[in-house]
Coordinates of C-alpha atoms and ligand atoms in Angstrom, one line a residue:
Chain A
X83 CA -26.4 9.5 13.2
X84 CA -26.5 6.2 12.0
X85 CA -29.2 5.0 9.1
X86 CA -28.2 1.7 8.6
X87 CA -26.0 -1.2 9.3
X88 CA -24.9 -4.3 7.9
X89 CA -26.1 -7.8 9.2
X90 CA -22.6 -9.2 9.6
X91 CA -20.1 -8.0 12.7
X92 CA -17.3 -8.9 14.2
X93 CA -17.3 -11.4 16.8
X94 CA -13.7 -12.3 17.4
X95 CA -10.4 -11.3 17.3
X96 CA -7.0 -12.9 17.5
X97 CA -3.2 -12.7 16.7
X98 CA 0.1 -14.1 17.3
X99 CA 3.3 -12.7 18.9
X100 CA 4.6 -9.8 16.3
X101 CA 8.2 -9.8 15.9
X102 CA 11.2 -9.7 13.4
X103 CA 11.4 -13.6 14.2
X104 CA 9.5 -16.1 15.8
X105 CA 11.3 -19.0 14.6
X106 CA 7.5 -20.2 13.4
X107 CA 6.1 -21.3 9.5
X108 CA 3.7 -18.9 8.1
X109 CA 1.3 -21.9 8.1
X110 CA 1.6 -22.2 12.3
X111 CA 1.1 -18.1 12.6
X112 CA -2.1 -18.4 10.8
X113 CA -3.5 -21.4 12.2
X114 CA -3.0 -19.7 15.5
X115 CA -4.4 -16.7 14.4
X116 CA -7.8 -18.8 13.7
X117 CA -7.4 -21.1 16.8
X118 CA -7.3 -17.4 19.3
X119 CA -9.8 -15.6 17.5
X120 CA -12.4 -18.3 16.9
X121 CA -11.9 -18.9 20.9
X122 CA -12.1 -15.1 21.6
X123 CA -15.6 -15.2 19.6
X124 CA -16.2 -18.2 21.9
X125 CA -16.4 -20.5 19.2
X126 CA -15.7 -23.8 18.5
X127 CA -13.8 -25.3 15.1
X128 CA -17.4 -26.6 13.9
X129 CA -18.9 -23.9 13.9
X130 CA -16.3 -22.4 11.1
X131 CA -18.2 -22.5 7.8
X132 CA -16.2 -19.5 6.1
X133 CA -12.1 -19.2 5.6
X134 CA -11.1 -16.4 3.9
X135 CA -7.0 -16.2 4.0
X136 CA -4.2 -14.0 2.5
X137 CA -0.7 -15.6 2.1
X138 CA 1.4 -12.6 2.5
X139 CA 4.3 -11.8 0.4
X140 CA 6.8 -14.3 1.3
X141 CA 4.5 -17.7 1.5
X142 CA 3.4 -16.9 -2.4
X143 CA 7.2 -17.8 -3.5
X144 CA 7.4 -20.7 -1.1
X145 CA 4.1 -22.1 -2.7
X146 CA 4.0 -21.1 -6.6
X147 CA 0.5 -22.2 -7.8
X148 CA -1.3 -24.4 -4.7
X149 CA -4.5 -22.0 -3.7
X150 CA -3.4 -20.8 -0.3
X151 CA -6.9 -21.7 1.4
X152 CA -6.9 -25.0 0.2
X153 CA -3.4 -25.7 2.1
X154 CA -4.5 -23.7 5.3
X155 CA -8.4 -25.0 5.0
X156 CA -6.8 -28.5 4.9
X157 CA -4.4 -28.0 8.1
X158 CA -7.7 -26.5 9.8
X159 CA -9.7 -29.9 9.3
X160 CA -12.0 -27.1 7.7
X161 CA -14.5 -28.2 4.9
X162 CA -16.3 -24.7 4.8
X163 CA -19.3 -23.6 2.5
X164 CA -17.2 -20.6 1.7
X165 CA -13.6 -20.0 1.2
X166 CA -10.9 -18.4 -1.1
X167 CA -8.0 -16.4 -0.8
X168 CA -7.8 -12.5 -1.8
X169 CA -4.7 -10.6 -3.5
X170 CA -4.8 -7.1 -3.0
X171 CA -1.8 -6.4 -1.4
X172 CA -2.5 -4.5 1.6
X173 CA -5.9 -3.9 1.2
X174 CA -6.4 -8.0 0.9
X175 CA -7.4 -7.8 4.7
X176 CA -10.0 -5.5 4.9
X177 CA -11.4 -6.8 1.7
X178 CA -11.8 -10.4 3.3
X179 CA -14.0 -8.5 6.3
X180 CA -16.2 -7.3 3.3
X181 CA -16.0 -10.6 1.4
X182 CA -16.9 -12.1 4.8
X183 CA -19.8 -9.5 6.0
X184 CA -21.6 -9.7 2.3
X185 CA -21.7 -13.8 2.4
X186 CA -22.9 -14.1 6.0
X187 CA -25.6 -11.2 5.1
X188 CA -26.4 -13.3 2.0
X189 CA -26.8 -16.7 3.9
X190 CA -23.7 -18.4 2.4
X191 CA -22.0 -18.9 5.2
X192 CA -22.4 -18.2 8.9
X193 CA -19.3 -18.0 11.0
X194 CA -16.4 -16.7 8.2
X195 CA -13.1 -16.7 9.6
X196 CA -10.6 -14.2 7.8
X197 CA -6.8 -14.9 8.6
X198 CA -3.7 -13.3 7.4
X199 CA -0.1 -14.6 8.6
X200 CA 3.2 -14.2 7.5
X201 CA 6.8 -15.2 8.3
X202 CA 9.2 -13.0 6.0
X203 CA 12.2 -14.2 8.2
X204 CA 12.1 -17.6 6.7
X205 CA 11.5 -16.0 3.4
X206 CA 14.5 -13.0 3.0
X207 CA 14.7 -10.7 0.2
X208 CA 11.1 -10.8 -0.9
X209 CA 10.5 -7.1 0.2
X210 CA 13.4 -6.0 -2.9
X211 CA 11.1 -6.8 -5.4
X212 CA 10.7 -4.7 -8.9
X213 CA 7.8 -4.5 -11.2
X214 CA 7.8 -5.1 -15.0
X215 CA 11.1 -3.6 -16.5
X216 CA 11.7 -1.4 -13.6
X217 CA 14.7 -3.1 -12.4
X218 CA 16.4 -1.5 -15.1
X219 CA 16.7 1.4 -13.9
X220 CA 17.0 0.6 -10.8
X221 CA 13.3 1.2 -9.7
X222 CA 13.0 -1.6 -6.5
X223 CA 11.3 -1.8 -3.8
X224 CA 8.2 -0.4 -2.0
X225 CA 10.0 2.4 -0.9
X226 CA 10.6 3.8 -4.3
X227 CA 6.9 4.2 -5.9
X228 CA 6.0 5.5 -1.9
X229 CA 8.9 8.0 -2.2
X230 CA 8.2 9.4 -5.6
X231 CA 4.7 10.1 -4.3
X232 CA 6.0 12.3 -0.9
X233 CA 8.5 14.2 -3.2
X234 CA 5.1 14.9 -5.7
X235 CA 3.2 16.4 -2.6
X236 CA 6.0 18.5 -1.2
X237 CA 6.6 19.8 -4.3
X238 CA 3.2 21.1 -4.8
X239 CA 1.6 21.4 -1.2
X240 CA 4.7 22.3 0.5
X241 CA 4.9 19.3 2.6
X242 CA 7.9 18.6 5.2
X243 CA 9.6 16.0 6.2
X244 CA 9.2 17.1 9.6
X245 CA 5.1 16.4 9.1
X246 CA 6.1 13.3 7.6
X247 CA 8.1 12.6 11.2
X248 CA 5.5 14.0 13.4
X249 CA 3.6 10.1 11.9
X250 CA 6.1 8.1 13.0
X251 CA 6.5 9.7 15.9
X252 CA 3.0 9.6 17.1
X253 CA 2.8 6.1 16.1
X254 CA 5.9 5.0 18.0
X255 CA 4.4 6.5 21.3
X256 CA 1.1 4.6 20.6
X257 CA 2.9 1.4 20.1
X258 CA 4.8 2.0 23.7
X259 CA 1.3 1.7 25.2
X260 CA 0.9 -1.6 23.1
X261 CA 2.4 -4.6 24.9
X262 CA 2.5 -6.7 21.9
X263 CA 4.5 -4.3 19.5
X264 CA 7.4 -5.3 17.9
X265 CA 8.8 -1.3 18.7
X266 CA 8.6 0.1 21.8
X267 CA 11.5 2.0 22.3
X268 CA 11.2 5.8 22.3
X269 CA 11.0 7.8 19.2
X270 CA 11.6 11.6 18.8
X271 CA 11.7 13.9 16.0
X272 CA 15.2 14.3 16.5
X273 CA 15.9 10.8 15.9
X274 CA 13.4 10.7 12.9
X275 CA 15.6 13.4 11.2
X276 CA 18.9 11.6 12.2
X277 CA 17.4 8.3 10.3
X278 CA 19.2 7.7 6.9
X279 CA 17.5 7.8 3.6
X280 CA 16.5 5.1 1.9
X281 CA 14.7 6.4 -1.1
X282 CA 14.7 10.1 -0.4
X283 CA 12.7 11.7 1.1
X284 CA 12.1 8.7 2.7
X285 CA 14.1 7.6 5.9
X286 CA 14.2 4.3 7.2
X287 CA 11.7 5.9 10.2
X288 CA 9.5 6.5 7.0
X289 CA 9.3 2.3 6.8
X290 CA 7.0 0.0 8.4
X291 CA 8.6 -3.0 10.0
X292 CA 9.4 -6.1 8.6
X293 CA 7.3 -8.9 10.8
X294 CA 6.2 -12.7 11.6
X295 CA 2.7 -12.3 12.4
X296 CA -0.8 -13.7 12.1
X297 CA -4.0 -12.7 12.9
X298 CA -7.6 -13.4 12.3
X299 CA -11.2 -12.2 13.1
X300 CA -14.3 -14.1 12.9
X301 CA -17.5 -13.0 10.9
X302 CA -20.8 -13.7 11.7
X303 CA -24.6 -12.8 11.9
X304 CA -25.8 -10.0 14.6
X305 CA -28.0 -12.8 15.8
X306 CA -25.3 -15.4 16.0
X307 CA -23.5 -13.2 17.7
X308 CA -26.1 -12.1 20.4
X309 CA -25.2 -14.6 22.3
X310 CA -21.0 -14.9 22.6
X311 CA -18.2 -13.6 24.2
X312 CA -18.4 -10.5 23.8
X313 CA -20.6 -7.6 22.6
X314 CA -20.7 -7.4 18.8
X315 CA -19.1 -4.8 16.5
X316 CA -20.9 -3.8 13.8
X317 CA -20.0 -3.8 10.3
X318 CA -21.7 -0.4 9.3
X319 CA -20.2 0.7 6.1
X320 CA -17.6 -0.6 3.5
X321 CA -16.1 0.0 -0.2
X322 CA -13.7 -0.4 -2.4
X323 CA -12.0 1.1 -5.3
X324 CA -8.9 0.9 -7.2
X325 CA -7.0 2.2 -9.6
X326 CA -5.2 -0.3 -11.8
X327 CA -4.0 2.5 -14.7
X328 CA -1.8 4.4 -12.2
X329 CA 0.5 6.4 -14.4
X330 CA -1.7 7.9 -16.7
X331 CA -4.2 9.8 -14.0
X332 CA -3.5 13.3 -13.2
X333 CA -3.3 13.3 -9.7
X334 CA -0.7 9.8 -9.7
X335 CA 1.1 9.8 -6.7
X336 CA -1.1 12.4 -4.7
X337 CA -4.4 10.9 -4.6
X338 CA -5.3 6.9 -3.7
X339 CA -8.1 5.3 -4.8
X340 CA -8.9 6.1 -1.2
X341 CA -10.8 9.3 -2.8
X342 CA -13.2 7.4 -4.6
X343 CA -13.6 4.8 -1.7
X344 CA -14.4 7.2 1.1
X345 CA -18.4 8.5 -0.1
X346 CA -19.5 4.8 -0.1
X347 CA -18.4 3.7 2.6
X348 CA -19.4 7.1 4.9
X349 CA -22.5 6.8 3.2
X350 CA -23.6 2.6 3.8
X351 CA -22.6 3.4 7.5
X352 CA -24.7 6.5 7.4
X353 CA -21.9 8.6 9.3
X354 CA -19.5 11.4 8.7
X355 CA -15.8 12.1 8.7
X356 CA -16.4 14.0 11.7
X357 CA -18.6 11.0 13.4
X358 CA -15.0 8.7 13.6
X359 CA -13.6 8.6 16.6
X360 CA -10.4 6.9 15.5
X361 CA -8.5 6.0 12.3
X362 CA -6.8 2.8 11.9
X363 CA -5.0 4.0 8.4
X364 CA -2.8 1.6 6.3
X365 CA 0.4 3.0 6.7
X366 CA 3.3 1.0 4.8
X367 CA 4.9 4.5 4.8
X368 CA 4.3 7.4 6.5
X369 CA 3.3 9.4 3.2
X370 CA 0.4 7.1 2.4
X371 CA -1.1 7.9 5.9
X372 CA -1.0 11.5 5.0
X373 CA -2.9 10.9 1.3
X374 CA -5.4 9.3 3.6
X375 CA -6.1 12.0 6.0
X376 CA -7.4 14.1 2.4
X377 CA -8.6 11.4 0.5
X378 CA -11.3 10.5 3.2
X379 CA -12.0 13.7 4.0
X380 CA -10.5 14.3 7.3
X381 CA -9.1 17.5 5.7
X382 CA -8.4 19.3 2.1
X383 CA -5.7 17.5 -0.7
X384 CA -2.6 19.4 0.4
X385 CA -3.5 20.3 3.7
X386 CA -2.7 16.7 5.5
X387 CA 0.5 17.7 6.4
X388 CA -0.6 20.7 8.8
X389 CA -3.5 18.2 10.1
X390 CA -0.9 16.0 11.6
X391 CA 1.2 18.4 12.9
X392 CA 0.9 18.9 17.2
X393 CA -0.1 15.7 17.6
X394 CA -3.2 15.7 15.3
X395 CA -2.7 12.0 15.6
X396 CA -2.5 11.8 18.8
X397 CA -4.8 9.5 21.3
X398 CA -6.0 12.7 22.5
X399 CA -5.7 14.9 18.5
X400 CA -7.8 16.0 15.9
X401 CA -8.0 11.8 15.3
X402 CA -6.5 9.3 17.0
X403 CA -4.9 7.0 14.3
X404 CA -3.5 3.8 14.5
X405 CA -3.8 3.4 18.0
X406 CA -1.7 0.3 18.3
X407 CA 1.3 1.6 16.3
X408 CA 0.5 0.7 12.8
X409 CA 2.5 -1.2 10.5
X410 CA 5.2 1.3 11.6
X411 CA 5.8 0.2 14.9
X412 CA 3.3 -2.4 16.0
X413 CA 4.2 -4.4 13.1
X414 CA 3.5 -5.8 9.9
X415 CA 0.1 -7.4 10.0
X416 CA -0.7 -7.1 6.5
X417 CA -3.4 -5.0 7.6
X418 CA -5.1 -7.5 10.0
X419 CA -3.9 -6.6 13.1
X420 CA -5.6 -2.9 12.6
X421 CA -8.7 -4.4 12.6
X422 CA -8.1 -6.5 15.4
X423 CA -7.1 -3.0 17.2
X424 CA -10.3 -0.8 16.2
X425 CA -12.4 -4.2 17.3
X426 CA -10.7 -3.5 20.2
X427 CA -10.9 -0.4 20.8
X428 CA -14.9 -0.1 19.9
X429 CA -15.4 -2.9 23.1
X430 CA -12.9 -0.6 25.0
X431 CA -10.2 -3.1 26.2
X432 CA -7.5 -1.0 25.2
X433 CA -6.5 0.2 28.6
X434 CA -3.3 2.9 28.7
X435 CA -4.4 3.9 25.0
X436 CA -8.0 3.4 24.5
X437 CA -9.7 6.4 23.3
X438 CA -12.3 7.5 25.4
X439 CA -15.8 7.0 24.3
X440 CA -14.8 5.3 21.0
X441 CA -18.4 4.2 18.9
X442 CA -16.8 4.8 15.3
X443 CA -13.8 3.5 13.8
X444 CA -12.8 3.5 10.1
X445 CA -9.9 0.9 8.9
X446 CA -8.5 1.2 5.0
X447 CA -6.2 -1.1 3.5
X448 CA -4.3 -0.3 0.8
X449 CA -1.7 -2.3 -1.1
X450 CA 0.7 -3.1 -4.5
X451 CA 1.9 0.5 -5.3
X452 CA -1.1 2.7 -4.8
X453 CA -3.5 0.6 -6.8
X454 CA -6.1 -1.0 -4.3
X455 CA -7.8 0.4 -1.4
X456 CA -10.6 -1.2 0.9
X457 CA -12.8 0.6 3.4
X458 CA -14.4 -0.6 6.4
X459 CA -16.0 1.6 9.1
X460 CA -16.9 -0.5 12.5
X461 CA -19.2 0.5 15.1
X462 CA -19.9 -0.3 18.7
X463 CA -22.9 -2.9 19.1
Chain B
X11 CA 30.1 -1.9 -12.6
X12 CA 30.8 -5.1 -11.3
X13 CA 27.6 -6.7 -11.8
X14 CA 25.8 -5.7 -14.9
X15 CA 22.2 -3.5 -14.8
X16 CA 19.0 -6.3 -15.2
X17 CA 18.0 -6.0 -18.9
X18 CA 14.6 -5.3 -19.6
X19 CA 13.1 -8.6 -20.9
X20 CA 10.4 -7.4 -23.9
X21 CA 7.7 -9.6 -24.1
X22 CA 4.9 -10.3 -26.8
X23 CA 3.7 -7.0 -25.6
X24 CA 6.7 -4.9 -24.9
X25 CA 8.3 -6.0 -27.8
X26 CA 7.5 -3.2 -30.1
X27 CA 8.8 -0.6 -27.4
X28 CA 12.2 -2.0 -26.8
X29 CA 12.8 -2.7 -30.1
X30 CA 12.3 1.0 -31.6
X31 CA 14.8 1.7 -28.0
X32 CA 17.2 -0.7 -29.6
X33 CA 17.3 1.9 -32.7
X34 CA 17.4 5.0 -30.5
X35 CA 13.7 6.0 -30.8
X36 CA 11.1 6.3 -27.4
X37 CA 8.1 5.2 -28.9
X38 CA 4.2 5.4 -27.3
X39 CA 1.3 3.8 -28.9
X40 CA -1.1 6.1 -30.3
X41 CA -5.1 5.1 -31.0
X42 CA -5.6 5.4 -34.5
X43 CA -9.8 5.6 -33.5
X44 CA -9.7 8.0 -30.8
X45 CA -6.4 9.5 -31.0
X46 CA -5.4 8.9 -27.1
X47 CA -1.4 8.2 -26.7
X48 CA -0.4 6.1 -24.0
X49 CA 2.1 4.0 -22.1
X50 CA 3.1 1.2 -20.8
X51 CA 2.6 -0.7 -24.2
X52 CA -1.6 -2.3 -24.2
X53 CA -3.1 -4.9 -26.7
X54 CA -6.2 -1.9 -27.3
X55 CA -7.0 1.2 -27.0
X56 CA -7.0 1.9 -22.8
X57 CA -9.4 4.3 -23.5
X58 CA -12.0 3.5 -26.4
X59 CA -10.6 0.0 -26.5
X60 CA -9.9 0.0 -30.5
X61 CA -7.4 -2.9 -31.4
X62 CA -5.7 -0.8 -34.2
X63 CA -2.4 1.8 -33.0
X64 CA 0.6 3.4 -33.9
X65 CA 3.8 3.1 -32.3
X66 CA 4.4 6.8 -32.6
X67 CA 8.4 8.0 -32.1
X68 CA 8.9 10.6 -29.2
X69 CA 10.6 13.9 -29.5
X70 CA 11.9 13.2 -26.2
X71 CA 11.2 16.6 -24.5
X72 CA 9.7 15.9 -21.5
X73 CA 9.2 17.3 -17.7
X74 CA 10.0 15.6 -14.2
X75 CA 7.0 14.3 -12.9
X76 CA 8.4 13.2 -9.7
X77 CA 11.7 11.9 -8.5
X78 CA 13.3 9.3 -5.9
X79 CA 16.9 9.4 -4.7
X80 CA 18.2 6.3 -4.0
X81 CA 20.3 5.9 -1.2
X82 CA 20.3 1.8 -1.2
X83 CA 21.2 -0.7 -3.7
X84 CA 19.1 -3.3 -4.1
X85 CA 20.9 -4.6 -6.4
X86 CA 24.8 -4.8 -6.9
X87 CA 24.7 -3.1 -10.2
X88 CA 23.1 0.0 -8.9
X89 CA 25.6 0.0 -5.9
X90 CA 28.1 2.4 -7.9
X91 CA 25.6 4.6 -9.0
X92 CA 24.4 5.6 -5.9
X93 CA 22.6 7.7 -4.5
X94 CA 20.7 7.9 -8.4
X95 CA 18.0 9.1 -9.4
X96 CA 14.7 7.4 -10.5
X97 CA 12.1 9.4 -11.9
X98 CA 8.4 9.7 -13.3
X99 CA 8.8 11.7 -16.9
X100 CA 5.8 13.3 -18.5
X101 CA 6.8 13.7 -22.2
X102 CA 5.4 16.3 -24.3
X103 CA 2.9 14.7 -26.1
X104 CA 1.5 12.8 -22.5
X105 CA 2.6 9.6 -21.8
X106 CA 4.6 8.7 -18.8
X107 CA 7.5 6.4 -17.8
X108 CA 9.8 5.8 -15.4
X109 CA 13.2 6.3 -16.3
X110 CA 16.6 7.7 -14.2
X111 CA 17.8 11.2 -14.5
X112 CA 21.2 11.4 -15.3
X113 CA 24.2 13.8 -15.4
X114 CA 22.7 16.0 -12.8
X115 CA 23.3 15.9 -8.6
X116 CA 20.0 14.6 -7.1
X117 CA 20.0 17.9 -5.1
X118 CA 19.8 19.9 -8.2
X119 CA 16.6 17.7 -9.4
X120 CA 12.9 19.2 -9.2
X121 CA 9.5 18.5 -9.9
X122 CA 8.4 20.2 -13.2
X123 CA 12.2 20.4 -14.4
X124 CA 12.6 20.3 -18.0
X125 CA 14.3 17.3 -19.8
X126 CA 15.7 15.5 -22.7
X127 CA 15.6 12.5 -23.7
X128 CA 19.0 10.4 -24.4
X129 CA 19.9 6.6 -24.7
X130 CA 21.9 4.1 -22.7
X131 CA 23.4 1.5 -24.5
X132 CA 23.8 -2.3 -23.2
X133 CA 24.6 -5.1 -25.1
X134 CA 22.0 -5.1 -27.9
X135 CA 19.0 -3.3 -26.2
X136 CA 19.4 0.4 -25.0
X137 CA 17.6 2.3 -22.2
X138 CA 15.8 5.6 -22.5
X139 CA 17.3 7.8 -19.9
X140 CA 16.3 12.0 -19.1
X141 CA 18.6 14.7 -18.8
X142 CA 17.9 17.9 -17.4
X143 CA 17.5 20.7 -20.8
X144 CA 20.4 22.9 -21.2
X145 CA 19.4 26.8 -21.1
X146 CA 18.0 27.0 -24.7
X147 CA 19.0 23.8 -25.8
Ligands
LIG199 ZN1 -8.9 4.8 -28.6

């Protein structure tokens, strides 16, 4: 099945309490989003030569110009050989993995340690933000761009909001096997439908959460890695694409960059859609997990709605997706903390909701409006 | 309105678009090498990347590309208005904006509805703002 595989992998994993307040600085969720995950790899601080970071939304007013790593490296006692920070929205995560995996596989560092943490509570009305002359009419938010984008695809694939539910849904029930999510309390279709709008057709079930969180995982060579904690995963495939133009395509709003993404990435890990096991999509919205589901191939452009539908999703469906919760109900990780999850459910510690016999696991980030998308598929040792 | 709308605030590049808006005229920039017509406004050509263009007046017929009613204000000046309609417009000759629909009910709003093109004054800039076409008008 598999041709090939990277010679980075994941060696650690590690995150903070996920909640909508911890009382804690960004600054103390990251640093203790390096401290647990360089000690799950079994690591020690000097053995960190890599630190890859991502602000998060609120920290980048707080700070105005000061590079983020430097700040964090400095806190860390952290002279690396390789650092920076990455700014692609949602997809910044995933993107610091690949960052990570192509500078330990090109000798320029050895143990890279990739860290996202946030604390929106300390940081309130961030999330209301507009873009160019948008405010004007009124166009604010992430909801707005995500909603224009589900009326687009039930307009021409017949999509309903129902399908859209069936996500959050599914995703709530995964998050009530998930001790650490910040929503555990039971969701059914009935109260998806009964949630108010807030940029139709999208209700506030549509919306991932608002969270403090950080989390972390540590990068390093196979043989490095040979010898801690716990058994490697594999980085096997990855790629990126984006689409900066937006308006002008003809698909806008119904195809992510996702599309042009998926081939790569299937290809450098030398696998199928049909060889995943489990999905751990970016999912600010419901609707974007949907475009996913077609743009990597999981099933036709306008069919994504029926391939969620009876559970498709499920720990037990067509593919088990965002086994955690998601952003939608585990919590905002900025993308981090699915990666943590499908490391975690590759070495099978995932108890009430580990998916059972779990060797492939593709994670996408996506972020600022439908313009960047990264791909990483993991695999067991 | 208690509070007013944000203004759109034209820079170096905008400039040219907000001005012709000012005199009641939706302008795209046009490629005078390659002939492609785009917006948002660009310093070259986005797809042959010539320097020289047109700023080339609308008819302002146009189609709903996609739509989003908003049931939340996030800011006070919208607050009255709600729920309103924001919407992606595909004029006739190509280029797309985002823009609100007005004098319609967001339930009577759909993709690929037909639309006009009409302007919102404020102070001394003015918005371009889509109304669904009349039968034969
Ligand atoms: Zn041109």
């Amino acid at each position: 099945m598999r041709t090939q595989t990277s010679a980075a992998c994941i060696a650690g994993v590690g995150h903070t309490a996920v909640a909508a307040r911890l009382g804690r600085s960004a600054w103390e969720l990251q640093a203790d989003a390096v401290v647990q995950a360089v000690a799950d790899a079994g690591l020690r601080p000097c053995d960190v030569d890599g630190l890859l970071t991502e602000p998060g939304y609120s920290q980048g007013v707080i700070e105005g110009v000061t590079p983020h790593f430097l700040r964090l490296g400095a806190m860390l006692g952290l002279d690396p050989r390789f650092t920076g920070s990455e700014v692609l929205g949602g997809a910044s995560a995933v993107a610091m993995v690949q960052r990570a995996a192509m500078a330990v596989a090109n000798g320029l560092c050895e143990v890279c340690v990739c860290v996202y943490g946030d604390a929106p509570s300390q940081a309130p009305g961030v999330w209301g933000y507009s873009r160019g002359d948008g405010a004007a009419f009124g166009f604010f938010g992430a909801p707005g761009i995500h909603a224009l984008a589900a009326a687009r695809h039930m307009a021409l694939y017949g999509t309903r909001p129902e399908q859209l539910g069936e996500i959050a849904v599914t995703f709530r029930h995964h998050a009530r096997l998930t001790p650490h999510a910040q929503q555990r309390a039971p969701m059914t279709l009935e109260d998806y439908l009964a949630s108010p709008y807030v940029v139709e057709p999208l209700r506030v079930l549509d919306c991932c959460q608002i969270s403090d969180a950080g989390a972390a995982v540590v990068i390093t060579s196979r043989e490095r890695a040979r010898d801690l904690k716990h058994p490697p995963v594999a980085i096997a495939g990855f790629s990126q694409a984006h689409c900066l133009t937006s308006l002008v395509n003809d698909d806008y709003l119904t195809t992510l960059p996702a599309r042009r993404a998926a081939p790569e990435a299937f290809a450098m890990a030398g696998v199928t859609p049909g060889d995943v096991d489990l999905a751990e999509l970016y999912d600010c919205f419901t609707i974007v997990v949907l475009l996913q589901l077609e743009d990597y191939g999981f099933c036709k452009k306008g069919e994504g709605g029926g391939f969620v539908d009876n559970g498709g999703l499920a720990l037990t469906g067509r593919l088990p997706t965002n086994t955690a919760g998601g952003l939608l109900s585990e919590g905002f990780g900025g993308g981090m903390l699915h990666i943590v999850e499908a490391v975690r459910q590759l070495r099978g510690e995932c108890g009430l909701r580990q998916v059972r016999e779990a060797e492939v696991a593709l994670v996408s980030g996506y972020g600022l409006g439908m313009n960047t998308h990264a791909t990483v598929i993991l695999t067991r040792g | 309105m208690n509070e007013a709308r944000p203004l759109p605030a034209p820079d170096e590049v905008t400039r040219p678009f907000w001005s012709a808006c000012a005199e009641h005229r939706l302008c795209f920039q046009q490629c005078r090498a390659c002939g492609y017509r785009w917006l948002p406004a660009s310093v070259v050509c986005p797809r042959c990347w010539a320097g020289e263009c047109d700023w080339v007046p609308s008819e302002g017929e146009g189609t709903v590309f996609s739509l989003a009613v908003y049931h939340r204000a996030y800011h006070p000046a919208f607050q009255a208005l709600l729920p309103y309609v924001v919407a992606v417009i595909e004029l006739a000759e190509g280029p797309r904006l985002v823009s609100n629909l007005v004098g319609v009910q967001p339930q009577d709003v759909s993709v690929g509805m037909a639309v006009r093109l009409e302007f919102l004054d404020l102070d001394d800039r003015a918005l371009p703002l889509f109304r669904p076409r009349t039968r034969g008008g």
